[in-house]
Amino acid sequence: MTILEQHTERMQALFRKIWGPDAVARNLLLLTGGASKRTYSADVVRCGKVLPIILQLFQARGEESGEHDVVPRLTPEQDASIQTLMKSAGVAVPNVLYILKPDDGIGLGYITERISGESSGRRIIRDDRYSGTHATLARDCARTLAAIHTFDTEPNCDFLPYTPAGDLIARFKHQVDQAGLVCPALEWALEWLDQHIPSPVRTSVCHGDFRLGNFIIGREGLRAVIDWELANLGDPAQDIGWLSVRSWRFGGARCCGGFVSLEEFIEAYVEAGGPPISLPDVMYWQAFGNVRWALHCLRRGVRYLDRGRAVSLEDTGIGRRFFEPIHDFINLVEKHGYRQ
Amino acid sequence: MVIDSNLAGPQPPIEVLVRAVKDFLLEIALPELQGVAAFQARMAARQLEIVERTLLLSADNEHRELAGLQELLHSEEELGRLRKKLAAMIRSGAMSIDTPGLLEHLKSTTIAALAIDNPAWLDRSNG
């Protein structure tokens, strides 16, 4: 029996445990096998009914050589909790159906309903089928972020990490030193970020990775926001800034996600009840997001140094994208005369 | 230009080897491939283009970066040392981020790096 077959057998046993002895999973597929988690899709058939599900399995902490120590990641239980809380606030998220327990024997993770639709950023931006959806998607995203950011953080959200921008920048520097990177342009960016930290209009629940790739859409608009494991408490402008990083535009011409201008987006966001954040604050977080993405490229780019690990073409490729966000950072700061 | 010391005569030099492998990937292998393998073949060809552009541009890039660093730091030391010095001075605050000429230097070295890693990123100016 191969490892995959053993794994499959354990999953089938889990489905029988949750949904009864006659439950059986069909079309079990590994969708993505990322560094921090694996995502499976399946159709669970029981009592003649089909339940489309997603099973996410997470790496235990410490299994990935500290790769995600900059932006803290939620545990699967916390991840499931925030999704359930957001659902109660009217945010479109998949229903969490089951959180894995240690005695389930297949690791950490949870099962959600599977929402059908398109999640490829490239297709959402470039495919003609979705060009008519961009305006609706912009309104849906603005409304969604407004709901997330005005959610009452007390008393239910104290499990979310709160890391002030200055601490994140310090962690970035630590990571640069650990990687042995000597890059004056990045040092300049880090120093600039350190000197321009804005005061948040409020502390909000933030999604933490709100961008194309984590949206499931249909031609009628946004169906669900997924991947909540970077949710945190912080400046709500961070989510809009991250959405505006050029690396997430997939070639789209508009600043925000590739599908709407930043000014229009902020207007729709405030109209939907979002806090009155300012354009310069969003631009700060856009600049910050560029550095965050550059650091991600750095982490992926130095993986080849790990002994005993195969050199991956994807890692070397992403490693060589490091200067893209550095370039965008400098342009952004120059363009907006954003210097003291 | 890279000096290839193994080369005694008109044997194919390194840039021709790289081009031959890239052409193989795109013109012979890719049409036979599907899914992940096709995606990776394209990715591999793009990375070979980084090798091609490195051979073409890196000596010139380094030369210009060195000249910029020597001017900024008023020093004749070599590239690696000066780069390290500048990074440390920015980090410690010994050199202010508003120092005249600094951002221009960093911008031109970043553009030079992208000219090798992904020149298409420079074509689109909506940064």
PDB file of C-alpha atoms in Angstrom, chain A residues 126 173-174 176-177 182-185 187-188 190-192 195-196 246-247 249-254 286 290 312-314 316-318 320-328 330-335 339-340, chain B residues 39-41 43-44 47 50 54 65 69 80 82-88 90-93 95-99 102-107 109-111 113-114 116-118 120-127:
ATOM      1  CA  ARG A 126      -7.808  37.938 -17.771  1.00  0.00           C
ATOM      2  CA  LYS A 173      15.161  42.480   9.807  1.00  0.00           C
ATOM      3  CA  HIS A 174      15.902  39.395  11.852  1.00  0.00           C
ATOM      4  CA  VAL A 176      17.149  39.215   6.524  1.00  0.00           C
ATOM      5  CA  ASP A 177      20.087  38.638   8.880  1.00  0.00           C
ATOM      6  CA  VAL A 182      22.871  42.089   2.005  1.00  0.00           C
ATOM      7  CA  CYS A 183      20.503  44.380   0.124  1.00  0.00           C
ATOM      8  CA  PRO A 184      20.741  48.154   0.649  1.00  0.00           C
ATOM      9  CA  ALA A 185      17.446  48.744  -1.218  1.00  0.00           C
ATOM     10  CA  GLU A 187      17.273  48.086   4.172  1.00  0.00           C
ATOM     11  CA  TRP A 188      16.091  51.449   2.850  1.00  0.00           C
ATOM     12  CA  LEU A 190      12.592  48.666   6.074  1.00  0.00           C
ATOM     13  CA  GLU A 191      13.902  51.928   7.469  1.00  0.00           C
ATOM     14  CA  TRP A 192      11.275  53.915   5.585  1.00  0.00           C
ATOM     15  CA  GLN A 195       9.749  55.827  10.177  1.00  0.00           C
ATOM     16  CA  HIS A 196       6.259  56.126   8.688  1.00  0.00           C
ATOM     17  CA  ARG A 246       0.954  44.655  -7.751  1.00  0.00           C
ATOM     18  CA  SER A 247       1.999  41.016  -7.449  1.00  0.00           C
ATOM     19  CA  ARG A 249      -3.076  42.045  -9.756  1.00  0.00           C
ATOM     20  CA  PHE A 250      -2.275  39.301 -12.253  1.00  0.00           C
ATOM     21  CA  GLY A 251      -1.598  41.956 -14.876  1.00  0.00           C
ATOM     22  CA  GLY A 252      -4.842  43.825 -14.168  1.00  0.00           C
ATOM     23  CA  ALA A 253      -4.562  47.574 -14.723  1.00  0.00           C
ATOM     24  CA  ARG A 254      -6.393  48.761 -11.604  1.00  0.00           C
ATOM     25  CA  GLN A 286       0.608  48.703   0.228  1.00  0.00           C
ATOM     26  CA  ASN A 290       5.523  44.860  -0.991  1.00  0.00           C
ATOM     27  CA  SER A 312      12.338  23.112  -6.501  1.00  0.00           C
ATOM     28  CA  LEU A 313      11.870  25.042  -9.711  1.00  0.00           C
ATOM     29  CA  GLU A 314       8.990  26.913  -8.129  1.00  0.00           C
ATOM     30  CA  THR A 316      14.010  29.196  -7.391  1.00  0.00           C
ATOM     31  CA  GLY A 317      11.538  31.044  -9.608  1.00  0.00           C
ATOM     32  CA  ILE A 318       9.839  32.794  -6.684  1.00  0.00           C
ATOM     33  CA  ARG A 320      14.123  35.442  -8.262  1.00  0.00           C
ATOM     34  CA  ARG A 321      10.990  37.593  -7.957  1.00  0.00           C
ATOM     35  CA  PHE A 322      12.461  39.341  -4.920  1.00  0.00           C
ATOM     36  CA  PHE A 323      13.256  42.596  -6.744  1.00  0.00           C
ATOM     37  CA  GLU A 324       9.763  43.008  -8.228  1.00  0.00           C
ATOM     38  CA  PRO A 325       8.160  44.246  -4.996  1.00  0.00           C
ATOM     39  CA  ILE A 326      11.312  46.180  -4.053  1.00  0.00           C
ATOM     40  CA  HIS A 327      10.981  48.037  -7.348  1.00  0.00           C
ATOM     41  CA  ASP A 328       7.274  48.658  -6.750  1.00  0.00           C
ATOM     42  CA  ILE A 330      10.475  52.498  -4.480  1.00  0.00           C
ATOM     43  CA  ASN A 331       8.067  53.600  -7.229  1.00  0.00           C
ATOM     44  CA  LEU A 332       5.217  53.926  -4.765  1.00  0.00           C
ATOM     45  CA  VAL A 333       7.208  56.022  -2.326  1.00  0.00           C
ATOM     46  CA  GLU A 334       8.590  58.207  -5.131  1.00  0.00           C
ATOM     47  CA  LYS A 335       5.265  58.655  -6.887  1.00  0.00           C
ATOM     48  CA  ARG A 339       9.025  61.439   2.199  1.00  0.00           C
ATOM     49  CA  GLN A 340       9.563  63.401   5.344  1.00  0.00           C
TER      50      GLN A 340
ATOM     51  CA  PHE B  39       3.782  24.450 -16.527  1.00  0.00           C
ATOM     52  CA  GLN B  40       7.172  23.511 -15.091  1.00  0.00           C
ATOM     53  CA  ALA B  41       8.797  23.322 -18.533  1.00  0.00           C
ATOM     54  CA  MET B  43       9.006  27.900 -15.744  1.00  0.00           C
ATOM     55  CA  ALA B  44      12.332  26.159 -16.461  1.00  0.00           C
ATOM     56  CA  GLN B  47      14.784  30.544 -15.523  1.00  0.00           C
ATOM     57  CA  ILE B  50      17.666  34.580 -16.376  1.00  0.00           C
ATOM     58  CA  THR B  54      23.043  37.241 -16.472  1.00  0.00           C
ATOM     59  CA  GLU B  65      26.705  49.583  -8.983  1.00  0.00           C
ATOM     60  CA  LEU B  69      28.635  52.969  -4.234  1.00  0.00           C
ATOM     61  CA  GLY B  80      30.815  43.319  -1.809  1.00  0.00           C
ATOM     62  CA  LEU B  82      30.727  48.591  -0.065  1.00  0.00           C
ATOM     63  CA  ARG B  83      27.324  47.031  -0.491  1.00  0.00           C
ATOM     64  CA  LYS B  84      27.576  45.575   2.998  1.00  0.00           C
ATOM     65  CA  LYS B  85      28.733  48.907   4.372  1.00  0.00           C
ATOM     66  CA  LEU B  86      25.814  50.781   2.792  1.00  0.00           C
ATOM     67  CA  ALA B  87      23.265  48.212   4.026  1.00  0.00           C
ATOM     68  CA  ALA B  88      24.664  48.467   7.569  1.00  0.00           C
ATOM     69  CA  ILE B  90      21.084  52.445   6.438  1.00  0.00           C
ATOM     70  CA  ARG B  91      20.112  49.891   9.099  1.00  0.00           C
ATOM     71  CA  SER B  92      21.944  51.709  11.896  1.00  0.00           C
ATOM     72  CA  GLY B  93      20.785  55.155  10.851  1.00  0.00           C
ATOM     73  CA  MET B  95      23.118  57.174   6.705  1.00  0.00           C
ATOM     74  CA  SER B  96      19.743  58.898   6.572  1.00  0.00           C
ATOM     75  CA  ILE B  97      17.233  57.552   4.044  1.00  0.00           C
ATOM     76  CA  ASP B  98      16.960  61.129   2.741  1.00  0.00           C
ATOM     77  CA  THR B  99      20.655  61.327   1.809  1.00  0.00           C
ATOM     78  CA  LEU B 102      20.811  57.426  -2.163  1.00  0.00           C
ATOM     79  CA  LEU B 103      17.343  56.540  -3.405  1.00  0.00           C
ATOM     80  CA  GLU B 104      18.449  57.159  -7.012  1.00  0.00           C
ATOM     81  CA  HIS B 105      21.312  54.707  -6.530  1.00  0.00           C
ATOM     82  CA  LEU B 106      19.041  52.060  -4.991  1.00  0.00           C
ATOM     83  CA  LYS B 107      16.462  52.527  -7.710  1.00  0.00           C
ATOM     84  CA  THR B 109      20.475  48.928  -8.900  1.00  0.00           C
ATOM     85  CA  THR B 110      16.962  47.520  -8.447  1.00  0.00           C
ATOM     86  CA  ILE B 111      16.105  48.232 -12.085  1.00  0.00           C
ATOM     87  CA  ALA B 113      18.560  43.506 -11.094  1.00  0.00           C
ATOM     88  CA  LEU B 114      15.102  43.311 -12.669  1.00  0.00           C
ATOM     89  CA  ILE B 116      18.100  40.266 -15.437  1.00  0.00           C
ATOM     90  CA  ASP B 117      15.424  38.608 -13.290  1.00  0.00           C
ATOM     91  CA  ASN B 118      12.274  39.811 -15.023  1.00  0.00           C
ATOM     92  CA  ALA B 120       8.827  42.449 -18.276  1.00  0.00           C
ATOM     93  CA  TRP B 121       8.126  43.811 -14.782  1.00  0.00           C
ATOM     94  CA  LEU B 122       9.723  47.095 -15.887  1.00  0.00           C
ATOM     95  CA  ASP B 123       7.486  47.420 -18.951  1.00  0.00           C
ATOM     96  CA  ARG B 124       4.369  47.864 -16.921  1.00  0.00           C
ATOM     97  CA  SER B 125       4.617  51.111 -15.069  1.00  0.00           C
ATOM     98  CA  ASN B 126       1.581  50.802 -12.804  1.00  0.00           C
ATOM     99  CA  GLY B 127       3.657  50.177  -9.697  1.00  0.00           C
TER     100      GLY B 127
END
